[in-house]
Amino acid sequence: MKRLLLTGASGFLGRNIKPILEKVYLVDTIGRTPDNMIVADLSAEKPKLSEKYDMVLHAAGKAHVTPRSGKEKQQFYDVNYQGTINLCEALSESGLPGTFIFISTIAVYGLMEGNQVDEQQPLKGASAYAKSKIMAETYLQEWCSKHHVNLVILRPPLLIGKDAPGNFGSMLRGIRKGYYLSIGGGNARKSYLMAEDIGKIALLAEGKQGIFNICDDYHPTMRELENAISNKLGKRRPISIPCWMAKVMAIIGDIVGNKVPFNTSKLEKLTYSLTISNEKAKKAFGWEPLHVLNNLKL
């Protein structure tokens, strides 16, 4: 069997895709926790690799946190950018892979709203998360070109799956406990992706190159997603509050933090429509994404 090196295997995405990758590859994992085959902190050190890999899937990264200090912002660059450099330097010494897959994000576009955004959209992401991913993408493009490694950059939206972190995890907990509030009728449409689809794409990516937005074909409204989760959990549909009330609550959330369900930034994400196009990825990989609403795993 061919060998694959997976970073971030103990994280949400890694746990969802590792079983899929193992159907085709001998998978080695690398990370800080002792359950990894290679224990190393990529943000702080260049690991020692003893194998040459056919494919590397770099899924490790820092996300889902709003930095509140310069030190916290720096952690995004340490993990997402410097961690990528340290990994590549180790690969230069142990043997170059044939294909390198990097998990980026649609946050690199810096958009709050948009319709069927494609890969030609300028990279204007201004958050530490987005900037660190843009820097990592740029570094990888130069490194892979220099060493003749096939580079696949995947830009997913919010990932859906069991034990998901971030905004989906917050929504799930709120609906389960009965304190989630739907805002303004929940009419905003969003793109989503089942986390396991990244594993399926990886199995199709050997020898491929390019930058790809990846998401479900269907872009549900917030209300549709809320209702699907409620039905799956056997809970009542969330109460809907008007936008003016949500804005007042968001301002309070900016001041007091997590004591309020959302702040201004999170409110904007909940009320603006943002969808991306997956046509390039579907054509390149011959891939058909899972329908998120029909495949919720809670």
PDB file of C-alpha atoms in Angstrom:
ATOM      1  CA  MET A   1       0.000   0.000   0.000  1.00  0.00           C
ATOM      2  CA  LYS A   2       1.041   3.571  -0.575  1.00  0.00           C
ATOM      3  CA  ARG A   3       1.908   5.744   2.417  1.00  0.00           C
ATOM      4  CA  LEU A   4       0.184   8.939   3.512  1.00  0.00           C
ATOM      5  CA  LEU A   5       1.182  11.391   6.233  1.00  0.00           C
ATOM      6  CA  LEU A   6      -1.769  13.020   7.996  1.00  0.00           C
ATOM      7  CA  THR A   7      -1.426  16.052  10.232  1.00  0.00           C
ATOM      8  CA  GLY A   8      -4.256  17.001  12.561  1.00  0.00           C
ATOM      9  CA  ALA A   9      -5.433  13.402  12.888  1.00  0.00           C
ATOM     10  CA  SER A  10      -6.654  13.899  16.460  1.00  0.00           C
ATOM     11  CA  GLY A  11      -8.755  16.936  15.533  1.00  0.00           C
ATOM     12  CA  PHE A  12     -12.354  17.006  14.321  1.00  0.00           C
ATOM     13  CA  LEU A  13     -11.488  16.791  10.625  1.00  0.00           C
ATOM     14  CA  GLY A  14      -8.740  14.229  11.118  1.00  0.00           C
ATOM     15  CA  ARG A  15     -11.017  11.895  13.070  1.00  0.00           C
ATOM     16  CA  ASN A  16     -13.599  12.036  10.286  1.00  0.00           C
ATOM     17  CA  ILE A  17     -11.264  11.384   7.372  1.00  0.00           C
ATOM     18  CA  LYS A  18      -8.656   8.981   8.766  1.00  0.00           C
ATOM     19  CA  PRO A  19     -10.867   5.851   8.420  1.00  0.00           C
ATOM     20  CA  ILE A  20     -11.528   6.792   4.787  1.00  0.00           C
ATOM     21  CA  LEU A  21      -7.854   7.323   3.984  1.00  0.00           C
ATOM     22  CA  GLU A  22      -6.928   3.995   5.573  1.00  0.00           C
ATOM     23  CA  LYS A  23      -8.956   2.157   2.938  1.00  0.00           C
ATOM     24  CA  VAL A  24      -6.279   3.013   0.379  1.00  0.00           C
ATOM     25  CA  TYR A  25      -3.180   4.221   2.247  1.00  0.00           C
ATOM     26  CA  LEU A  26      -0.965   3.213   5.111  1.00  0.00           C
ATOM     27  CA  VAL A  27      -1.584   6.310   7.229  1.00  0.00           C
ATOM     28  CA  ASP A  28       1.035   7.782   9.559  1.00  0.00           C
ATOM     29  CA  THR A  29      -0.154  10.566  11.853  1.00  0.00           C
ATOM     30  CA  ILE A  30       1.829  13.460  13.251  1.00  0.00           C
ATOM     31  CA  GLY A  31       0.829  15.848  16.031  1.00  0.00           C
ATOM     32  CA  ARG A  32       1.370  17.009  19.599  1.00  0.00           C
ATOM     33  CA  THR A  33      -0.721  14.390  21.378  1.00  0.00           C
ATOM     34  CA  PRO A  34       0.722  10.980  22.323  1.00  0.00           C
ATOM     35  CA  ASP A  35      -1.865   9.092  20.256  1.00  0.00           C
ATOM     36  CA  ASN A  36       0.003  10.173  17.108  1.00  0.00           C
ATOM     37  CA  MET A  37       2.548   7.871  15.518  1.00  0.00           C
ATOM     38  CA  ILE A  38       4.969  10.786  15.256  1.00  0.00           C
ATOM     39  CA  VAL A  39       4.765  13.134  18.249  1.00  0.00           C
ATOM     40  CA  ALA A  40       5.847  16.660  17.330  1.00  0.00           C
ATOM     41  CA  ASP A  41       4.647  20.238  17.693  1.00  0.00           C
ATOM     42  CA  LEU A  42       4.844  21.525  14.133  1.00  0.00           C
ATOM     43  CA  SER A  43       4.369  25.107  15.285  1.00  0.00           C
ATOM     44  CA  ALA A  44       7.605  24.977  17.269  1.00  0.00           C
ATOM     45  CA  GLU A  45       9.866  22.386  15.656  1.00  0.00           C
ATOM     46  CA  LYS A  46      10.885  20.621  12.486  1.00  0.00           C
ATOM     47  CA  PRO A  47       9.933  16.981  12.979  1.00  0.00           C
ATOM     48  CA  LYS A  48      12.147  14.044  12.083  1.00  0.00           C
ATOM     49  CA  LEU A  49      10.490  11.818   9.501  1.00  0.00           C
ATOM     50  CA  SER A  50      11.838   8.367   8.739  1.00  0.00           C
ATOM     51  CA  GLU A  51       9.569   7.548   5.785  1.00  0.00           C
ATOM     52  CA  LYS A  52       9.006   8.876   2.298  1.00  0.00           C
ATOM     53  CA  TYR A  53       5.322   9.484   1.633  1.00  0.00           C
ATOM     54  CA  ASP A  54       3.303   9.261  -1.560  1.00  0.00           C
ATOM     55  CA  MET A  55       0.858  11.844  -0.221  1.00  0.00           C
ATOM     56  CA  VAL A  56       0.720  14.378   2.596  1.00  0.00           C
ATOM     57  CA  LEU A  57      -2.608  15.691   3.859  1.00  0.00           C
ATOM     58  CA  HIS A  58      -1.984  18.740   6.021  1.00  0.00           C
ATOM     59  CA  ALA A  59      -5.181  19.135   8.036  1.00  0.00           C
ATOM     60  CA  ALA A  60      -3.633  20.522  11.234  1.00  0.00           C
ATOM     61  CA  GLY A  61      -4.468  24.131  11.943  1.00  0.00           C
ATOM     62  CA  LYS A  62      -5.747  26.675  14.418  1.00  0.00           C
ATOM     63  CA  ALA A  63      -9.323  27.876  13.926  1.00  0.00           C
ATOM     64  CA  HIS A  64     -12.654  28.508  15.683  1.00  0.00           C
ATOM     65  CA  VAL A  65     -11.149  30.980  18.175  1.00  0.00           C
ATOM     66  CA  THR A  66     -11.518  34.754  18.285  1.00  0.00           C
ATOM     67  CA  PRO A  67      -8.135  36.124  19.392  1.00  0.00           C
ATOM     68  CA  ARG A  68      -8.278  38.722  22.146  1.00  0.00           C
ATOM     69  CA  SER A  69      -4.596  39.635  22.328  1.00  0.00           C
ATOM     70  CA  GLY A  70      -1.506  39.934  20.189  1.00  0.00           C
ATOM     71  CA  LYS A  71      -0.221  36.683  21.645  1.00  0.00           C
ATOM     72  CA  GLU A  72      -3.391  34.837  20.660  1.00  0.00           C
ATOM     73  CA  LYS A  73      -3.204  36.276  17.135  1.00  0.00           C
ATOM     74  CA  GLN A  74       0.406  35.116  16.833  1.00  0.00           C
ATOM     75  CA  GLN A  75      -0.671  31.548  17.576  1.00  0.00           C
ATOM     76  CA  PHE A  76      -2.516  31.455  14.243  1.00  0.00           C
ATOM     77  CA  TYR A  77       0.707  32.282  12.402  1.00  0.00           C
ATOM     78  CA  ASP A  78       2.730  29.858  14.505  1.00  0.00           C
ATOM     79  CA  VAL A  79       0.389  26.944  13.827  1.00  0.00           C
ATOM     80  CA  ASN A  80      -0.973  27.621  10.340  1.00  0.00           C
ATOM     81  CA  TYR A  81       2.050  29.245   8.682  1.00  0.00           C
ATOM     82  CA  GLN A  82       5.195  28.284  10.594  1.00  0.00           C
ATOM     83  CA  GLY A  83       3.822  24.785  11.142  1.00  0.00           C
ATOM     84  CA  THR A  84       3.527  24.394   7.372  1.00  0.00           C
ATOM     85  CA  ILE A  85       7.104  25.571   6.860  1.00  0.00           C
ATOM     86  CA  ASN A  86       8.447  23.160   9.472  1.00  0.00           C
ATOM     87  CA  LEU A  87       6.556  20.279   7.889  1.00  0.00           C
ATOM     88  CA  CYS A  88       7.866  21.048   4.423  1.00  0.00           C
ATOM     89  CA  GLU A  89      11.450  21.359   5.638  1.00  0.00           C
ATOM     90  CA  ALA A  90      11.143  17.930   7.226  1.00  0.00           C
ATOM     91  CA  LEU A  91       9.758  16.495   3.990  1.00  0.00           C
ATOM     92  CA  SER A  92      12.675  18.011   2.061  1.00  0.00           C
ATOM     93  CA  GLU A  93      15.006  15.913   4.192  1.00  0.00           C
ATOM     94  CA  SER A  94      13.031  12.651   4.390  1.00  0.00           C
ATOM     95  CA  GLY A  95      11.840  12.533   0.786  1.00  0.00           C
ATOM     96  CA  LEU A  96       9.400  14.573  -1.256  1.00  0.00           C
ATOM     97  CA  PRO A  97       5.795  13.383  -1.586  1.00  0.00           C
ATOM     98  CA  GLY A  98       4.111  13.039  -4.939  1.00  0.00           C
ATOM     99  CA  THR A  99       1.056  15.030  -3.823  1.00  0.00           C
ATOM    100  CA  PHE A 100       0.546  17.551  -1.013  1.00  0.00           C
ATOM    101  CA  ILE A 101      -3.016  18.402   0.038  1.00  0.00           C
ATOM    102  CA  PHE A 102      -3.492  21.533   2.135  1.00  0.00           C
ATOM    103  CA  ILE A 103      -6.730  22.254   3.973  1.00  0.00           C
ATOM    104  CA  SER A 104      -7.297  25.986   3.712  1.00  0.00           C
ATOM    105  CA  THR A 105     -10.600  27.874   4.107  1.00  0.00           C
ATOM    106  CA  ILE A 106     -13.005  30.171   2.266  1.00  0.00           C
ATOM    107  CA  ALA A 107     -12.112  32.739   4.943  1.00  0.00           C
ATOM    108  CA  VAL A 108      -9.149  33.669   2.724  1.00  0.00           C
ATOM    109  CA  TYR A 109     -11.589  35.601   0.514  1.00  0.00           C
ATOM    110  CA  GLY A 110     -12.531  37.873   3.386  1.00  0.00           C
ATOM    111  CA  LEU A 111     -16.187  37.911   2.336  1.00  0.00           C
ATOM    112  CA  MET A 112     -19.157  38.325   4.618  1.00  0.00           C
ATOM    113  CA  GLU A 113     -21.633  37.775   1.800  1.00  0.00           C
ATOM    114  CA  GLY A 114     -21.628  36.612  -1.795  1.00  0.00           C
ATOM    115  CA  ASN A 115     -23.231  34.196  -4.240  1.00  0.00           C
ATOM    116  CA  GLN A 116     -21.486  31.241  -5.909  1.00  0.00           C
ATOM    117  CA  VAL A 117     -18.020  32.638  -5.175  1.00  0.00           C
ATOM    118  CA  ASP A 118     -15.365  30.877  -7.242  1.00  0.00           C
ATOM    119  CA  GLU A 119     -11.598  30.455  -6.966  1.00  0.00           C
ATOM    120  CA  GLN A 120     -10.890  33.658  -8.938  1.00  0.00           C
ATOM    121  CA  GLN A 121     -12.085  35.777  -6.019  1.00  0.00           C
ATOM    122  CA  PRO A 122      -9.238  37.979  -4.627  1.00  0.00           C
ATOM    123  CA  LEU A 123      -7.786  36.970  -1.276  1.00  0.00           C
ATOM    124  CA  LYS A 124      -8.756  39.794   1.072  1.00  0.00           C
ATOM    125  CA  GLY A 125      -9.144  37.940   4.351  1.00  0.00           C
ATOM    126  CA  ALA A 126      -8.048  40.256   7.166  1.00  0.00           C
ATOM    127  CA  SER A 127      -8.339  38.076  10.270  1.00  0.00           C
ATOM    128  CA  ALA A 128      -5.293  36.368  11.755  1.00  0.00           C
ATOM    129  CA  TYR A 129      -6.857  33.055  10.748  1.00  0.00           C
ATOM    130  CA  ALA A 130      -7.353  34.102   7.119  1.00  0.00           C
ATOM    131  CA  LYS A 131      -3.969  35.818   6.800  1.00  0.00           C
ATOM    132  CA  SER A 132      -2.102  32.835   8.226  1.00  0.00           C
ATOM    133  CA  LYS A 133      -3.842  30.521   5.752  1.00  0.00           C
ATOM    134  CA  ILE A 134      -3.067  32.868   2.848  1.00  0.00           C
ATOM    135  CA  MET A 135       0.599  32.927   3.887  1.00  0.00           C
ATOM    136  CA  ALA A 136       0.659  29.129   4.106  1.00  0.00           C
ATOM    137  CA  GLU A 137      -0.941  28.816   0.663  1.00  0.00           C
ATOM    138  CA  THR A 138       1.637  31.173  -0.839  1.00  0.00           C
ATOM    139  CA  TYR A 139       4.543  29.337   0.776  1.00  0.00           C
ATOM    140  CA  LEU A 140       3.260  25.956  -0.411  1.00  0.00           C
ATOM    141  CA  GLN A 141       2.797  27.170  -3.974  1.00  0.00           C
ATOM    142  CA  GLU A 142       6.429  28.259  -4.073  1.00  0.00           C
ATOM    143  CA  TRP A 143       7.760  25.167  -2.269  1.00  0.00           C
ATOM    144  CA  CYS A 144       5.790  22.657  -4.332  1.00  0.00           C
ATOM    145  CA  SER A 145       6.696  24.391  -7.597  1.00  0.00           C
ATOM    146  CA  LYS A 146      10.398  24.379  -6.662  1.00  0.00           C
ATOM    147  CA  HIS A 147      10.364  20.679  -5.715  1.00  0.00           C
ATOM    148  CA  HIS A 148       7.924  19.479  -8.400  1.00  0.00           C
ATOM    149  CA  VAL A 149       5.308  18.305  -5.898  1.00  0.00           C
ATOM    150  CA  ASN A 150       1.668  18.265  -6.967  1.00  0.00           C
ATOM    151  CA  LEU A 151      -0.194  20.750  -4.749  1.00  0.00           C
ATOM    152  CA  VAL A 152      -3.918  20.569  -4.052  1.00  0.00           C
ATOM    153  CA  ILE A 153      -5.355  23.412  -1.957  1.00  0.00           C
ATOM    154  CA  LEU A 154      -8.866  22.772  -0.672  1.00  0.00           C
ATOM    155  CA  ARG A 155     -10.968  25.701   0.533  1.00  0.00           C
ATOM    156  CA  PRO A 156     -13.993  24.412   2.446  1.00  0.00           C
ATOM    157  CA  PRO A 157     -16.722  26.446   4.181  1.00  0.00           C
ATOM    158  CA  LEU A 158     -18.104  25.403   7.574  1.00  0.00           C
ATOM    159  CA  LEU A 159     -17.582  21.667   8.066  1.00  0.00           C
ATOM    160  CA  ILE A 160     -20.429  19.491   9.302  1.00  0.00           C
ATOM    161  CA  GLY A 161     -20.023  16.240  11.203  1.00  0.00           C
ATOM    162  CA  LYS A 162     -20.198  14.507  14.544  1.00  0.00           C
ATOM    163  CA  ASP A 163     -18.636  16.526  17.382  1.00  0.00           C
ATOM    164  CA  ALA A 164     -18.008  19.485  15.092  1.00  0.00           C
ATOM    165  CA  PRO A 165     -16.458  22.573  16.718  1.00  0.00           C
ATOM    166  CA  GLY A 166     -17.039  26.216  15.839  1.00  0.00           C
ATOM    167  CA  ASN A 167     -20.351  27.765  14.855  1.00  0.00           C
ATOM    168  CA  PHE A 168     -22.002  24.458  13.947  1.00  0.00           C
ATOM    169  CA  GLY A 169     -21.053  22.990  17.298  1.00  0.00           C
ATOM    170  CA  SER A 170     -22.468  26.067  19.059  1.00  0.00           C
ATOM    171  CA  MET A 171     -25.706  25.797  17.095  1.00  0.00           C
ATOM    172  CA  LEU A 172     -26.019  22.121  17.919  1.00  0.00           C
ATOM    173  CA  ARG A 173     -25.482  22.668  21.649  1.00  0.00           C
ATOM    174  CA  GLY A 174     -27.939  25.568  21.685  1.00  0.00           C
ATOM    175  CA  ILE A 175     -30.699  23.594  19.970  1.00  0.00           C
ATOM    176  CA  ARG A 176     -30.082  20.550  22.140  1.00  0.00           C
ATOM    177  CA  LYS A 177     -30.305  22.612  25.360  1.00  0.00           C
ATOM    178  CA  GLY A 178     -33.127  24.839  24.149  1.00  0.00           C
ATOM    179  CA  TYR A 179     -31.428  28.239  24.186  1.00  0.00           C
ATOM    180  CA  TYR A 180     -30.620  28.662  20.472  1.00  0.00           C
ATOM    181  CA  LEU A 181     -32.336  31.638  18.803  1.00  0.00           C
ATOM    182  CA  SER A 182     -33.135  31.850  15.109  1.00  0.00           C
ATOM    183  CA  ILE A 183     -32.632  35.357  13.763  1.00  0.00           C
ATOM    184  CA  GLY A 184     -34.897  37.231  11.382  1.00  0.00           C
ATOM    185  CA  GLY A 185     -36.530  34.113   9.989  1.00  0.00           C
ATOM    186  CA  GLY A 186     -33.206  32.399   9.241  1.00  0.00           C
ATOM    187  CA  ASN A 187     -33.268  33.332   5.542  1.00  0.00           C
ATOM    188  CA  ALA A 188     -29.509  33.586   5.003  1.00  0.00           C
ATOM    189  CA  ARG A 189     -28.104  30.862   2.738  1.00  0.00           C
ATOM    190  CA  LYS A 190     -24.737  29.262   3.447  1.00  0.00           C
ATOM    191  CA  SER A 191     -22.458  26.680   1.873  1.00  0.00           C
ATOM    192  CA  TYR A 192     -21.514  23.684   4.007  1.00  0.00           C
ATOM    193  CA  LEU A 193     -19.528  20.480   3.575  1.00  0.00           C
ATOM    194  CA  MET A 194     -19.653  17.101   5.262  1.00  0.00           C
ATOM    195  CA  ALA A 195     -16.195  16.633   6.794  1.00  0.00           C
ATOM    196  CA  GLU A 196     -15.840  13.110   5.402  1.00  0.00           C
ATOM    197  CA  ASP A 197     -16.035  14.500   1.857  1.00  0.00           C
ATOM    198  CA  ILE A 198     -12.486  15.805   2.293  1.00  0.00           C
ATOM    199  CA  GLY A 199     -11.307  12.244   2.805  1.00  0.00           C
ATOM    200  CA  LYS A 200     -13.158  11.154  -0.322  1.00  0.00           C
ATOM    201  CA  ILE A 201     -11.559  13.932  -2.356  1.00  0.00           C
ATOM    202  CA  ALA A 202      -8.113  12.963  -1.041  1.00  0.00           C
ATOM    203  CA  LEU A 203      -8.552   9.480  -2.493  1.00  0.00           C
ATOM    204  CA  LEU A 204      -9.121  11.114  -5.895  1.00  0.00           C
ATOM    205  CA  ALA A 205      -6.352  13.701  -5.638  1.00  0.00           C
ATOM    206  CA  GLU A 206      -3.179  11.803  -6.463  1.00  0.00           C
ATOM    207  CA  GLY A 207      -1.394  13.570  -9.298  1.00  0.00           C
ATOM    208  CA  LYS A 208      -3.860  16.453  -9.339  1.00  0.00           C
ATOM    209  CA  GLN A 209      -2.969  20.126  -8.910  1.00  0.00           C
ATOM    210  CA  GLY A 210      -4.909  23.299  -8.243  1.00  0.00           C
ATOM    211  CA  ILE A 211      -6.996  25.356  -5.851  1.00  0.00           C
ATOM    212  CA  PHE A 212     -10.544  24.192  -5.218  1.00  0.00           C
ATOM    213  CA  ASN A 213     -13.586  25.435  -3.350  1.00  0.00           C
ATOM    214  CA  ILE A 214     -15.428  22.422  -1.949  1.00  0.00           C
ATOM    215  CA  CYS A 215     -18.992  22.332  -0.630  1.00  0.00           C
ATOM    216  CA  ASP A 216     -22.378  20.640  -0.938  1.00  0.00           C
ATOM    217  CA  ASP A 217     -24.351  21.248  -4.137  1.00  0.00           C
ATOM    218  CA  TYR A 218     -27.258  22.582  -2.088  1.00  0.00           C
ATOM    219  CA  HIS A 219     -26.885  25.729   0.004  1.00  0.00           C
ATOM    220  CA  PRO A 220     -29.558  25.605   2.718  1.00  0.00           C
ATOM    221  CA  THR A 221     -30.956  28.548   4.589  1.00  0.00           C
ATOM    222  CA  MET A 222     -30.124  28.859   8.258  1.00  0.00           C
ATOM    223  CA  ARG A 223     -33.745  27.951   9.025  1.00  0.00           C
ATOM    224  CA  GLU A 224     -33.500  24.768   6.961  1.00  0.00           C
ATOM    225  CA  LEU A 225     -30.379  23.717   8.835  1.00  0.00           C
ATOM    226  CA  GLU A 226     -31.917  24.626  12.199  1.00  0.00           C
ATOM    227  CA  ASN A 227     -35.021  22.589  11.402  1.00  0.00           C
ATOM    228  CA  ALA A 228     -33.013  19.606  10.187  1.00  0.00           C
ATOM    229  CA  ILE A 229     -30.996  19.571  13.413  1.00  0.00           C
ATOM    230  CA  SER A 230     -34.117  19.982  15.544  1.00  0.00           C
ATOM    231  CA  ASN A 231     -35.837  17.083  13.772  1.00  0.00           C
ATOM    232  CA  LYS A 232     -32.752  14.897  14.119  1.00  0.00           C
ATOM    233  CA  LEU A 233     -32.575  15.626  17.855  1.00  0.00           C
ATOM    234  CA  GLY A 234     -36.303  15.411  18.434  1.00  0.00           C
ATOM    235  CA  LYS A 235     -36.365  19.006  19.679  1.00  0.00           C
ATOM    236  CA  ARG A 236     -38.736  21.916  19.054  1.00  0.00           C
ATOM    237  CA  ARG A 237     -37.821  24.358  16.325  1.00  0.00           C
ATOM    238  CA  PRO A 238     -35.825  27.294  17.673  1.00  0.00           C
ATOM    239  CA  ILE A 239     -37.635  30.504  18.570  1.00  0.00           C
ATOM    240  CA  SER A 240     -37.125  33.276  16.015  1.00  0.00           C
ATOM    241  CA  ILE A 241     -36.329  36.812  17.159  1.00  0.00           C
ATOM    242  CA  PRO A 242     -36.350  40.001  15.028  1.00  0.00           C
ATOM    243  CA  CYS A 243     -33.082  41.391  13.712  1.00  0.00           C
ATOM    244  CA  TRP A 244     -33.269  44.566  15.825  1.00  0.00           C
ATOM    245  CA  MET A 245     -33.407  42.510  19.003  1.00  0.00           C
ATOM    246  CA  ALA A 246     -30.492  40.366  17.814  1.00  0.00           C
ATOM    247  CA  LYS A 247     -28.412  43.489  17.122  1.00  0.00           C
ATOM    248  CA  VAL A 248     -28.967  44.744  20.676  1.00  0.00           C
ATOM    249  CA  MET A 249     -27.952  41.350  22.064  1.00  0.00           C
ATOM    250  CA  ALA A 250     -24.872  41.304  19.826  1.00  0.00           C
ATOM    251  CA  ILE A 251     -23.693  44.672  21.140  1.00  0.00           C
ATOM    252  CA  ILE A 252     -24.067  43.352  24.673  1.00  0.00           C
ATOM    253  CA  GLY A 253     -22.156  40.243  23.599  1.00  0.00           C
ATOM    254  CA  ASP A 254     -19.292  42.431  22.344  1.00  0.00           C
ATOM    255  CA  ILE A 255     -19.000  43.806  25.868  1.00  0.00           C
ATOM    256  CA  VAL A 256     -19.639  40.827  28.145  1.00  0.00           C
ATOM    257  CA  GLY A 257     -18.378  37.965  25.975  1.00  0.00           C
ATOM    258  CA  ASN A 258     -19.730  34.415  26.153  1.00  0.00           C
ATOM    259  CA  LYS A 259     -22.517  35.271  28.601  1.00  0.00           C
ATOM    260  CA  VAL A 260     -24.600  36.223  25.537  1.00  0.00           C
ATOM    261  CA  PRO A 261     -25.203  33.703  22.674  1.00  0.00           C
ATOM    262  CA  PHE A 262     -23.541  35.870  20.018  1.00  0.00           C
ATOM    263  CA  ASN A 263     -21.614  39.054  19.316  1.00  0.00           C
ATOM    264  CA  THR A 264     -21.625  41.384  16.317  1.00  0.00           C
ATOM    265  CA  SER A 265     -19.196  39.259  14.313  1.00  0.00           C
ATOM    266  CA  LYS A 266     -21.162  36.064  14.854  1.00  0.00           C
ATOM    267  CA  LEU A 267     -24.441  37.870  14.119  1.00  0.00           C
ATOM    268  CA  GLU A 268     -23.149  38.977  10.731  1.00  0.00           C
ATOM    269  CA  LYS A 269     -22.199  35.406   9.882  1.00  0.00           C
ATOM    270  CA  LEU A 270     -25.682  34.246  10.824  1.00  0.00           C
ATOM    271  CA  THR A 271     -27.612  36.855   8.836  1.00  0.00           C
ATOM    272  CA  TYR A 272     -25.645  37.345   5.575  1.00  0.00           C
ATOM    273  CA  SER A 273     -25.838  34.867   2.689  1.00  0.00           C
ATOM    274  CA  LEU A 274     -22.518  33.461   1.490  1.00  0.00           C
ATOM    275  CA  THR A 275     -22.330  30.591  -0.989  1.00  0.00           C
ATOM    276  CA  ILE A 276     -19.422  29.223  -3.006  1.00  0.00           C
ATOM    277  CA  SER A 277     -19.121  27.323  -6.269  1.00  0.00           C
ATOM    278  CA  ASN A 278     -17.826  23.746  -6.252  1.00  0.00           C
ATOM    279  CA  GLU A 279     -17.911  23.268 -10.032  1.00  0.00           C
ATOM    280  CA  LYS A 280     -14.141  23.295 -10.489  1.00  0.00           C
ATOM    281  CA  ALA A 281     -13.627  20.603  -7.840  1.00  0.00           C
ATOM    282  CA  LYS A 282     -16.432  18.393  -9.150  1.00  0.00           C
ATOM    283  CA  LYS A 283     -15.001  18.505 -12.650  1.00  0.00           C
ATOM    284  CA  ALA A 284     -11.380  17.951 -11.591  1.00  0.00           C
ATOM    285  CA  PHE A 285     -11.992  15.053  -9.213  1.00  0.00           C
ATOM    286  CA  GLY A 286     -15.145  13.491 -10.644  1.00  0.00           C
ATOM    287  CA  TRP A 287     -16.560  14.014  -7.158  1.00  0.00           C
ATOM    288  CA  GLU A 288     -20.158  14.297  -6.002  1.00  0.00           C
ATOM    289  CA  PRO A 289     -20.578  15.801  -2.504  1.00  0.00           C
ATOM    290  CA  LEU A 290     -22.831  14.412   0.181  1.00  0.00           C
ATOM    291  CA  HIS A 291     -26.094  16.264   0.760  1.00  0.00           C
ATOM    292  CA  VAL A 292     -25.537  17.893   4.133  1.00  0.00           C
ATOM    293  CA  LEU A 293     -29.166  18.046   5.278  1.00  0.00           C
ATOM    294  CA  ASN A 294     -29.649  14.350   4.476  1.00  0.00           C
ATOM    295  CA  ASN A 295     -26.425  13.213   6.133  1.00  0.00           C
ATOM    296  CA  LEU A 296     -26.328  15.068   9.456  1.00  0.00           C
ATOM    297  CA  LYS A 297     -24.358  13.144  12.071  1.00  0.00           C
ATOM    298  CA  LEU A 298     -24.976  14.537  15.520  1.00  0.00           C
TER     299      LEU A 298
END
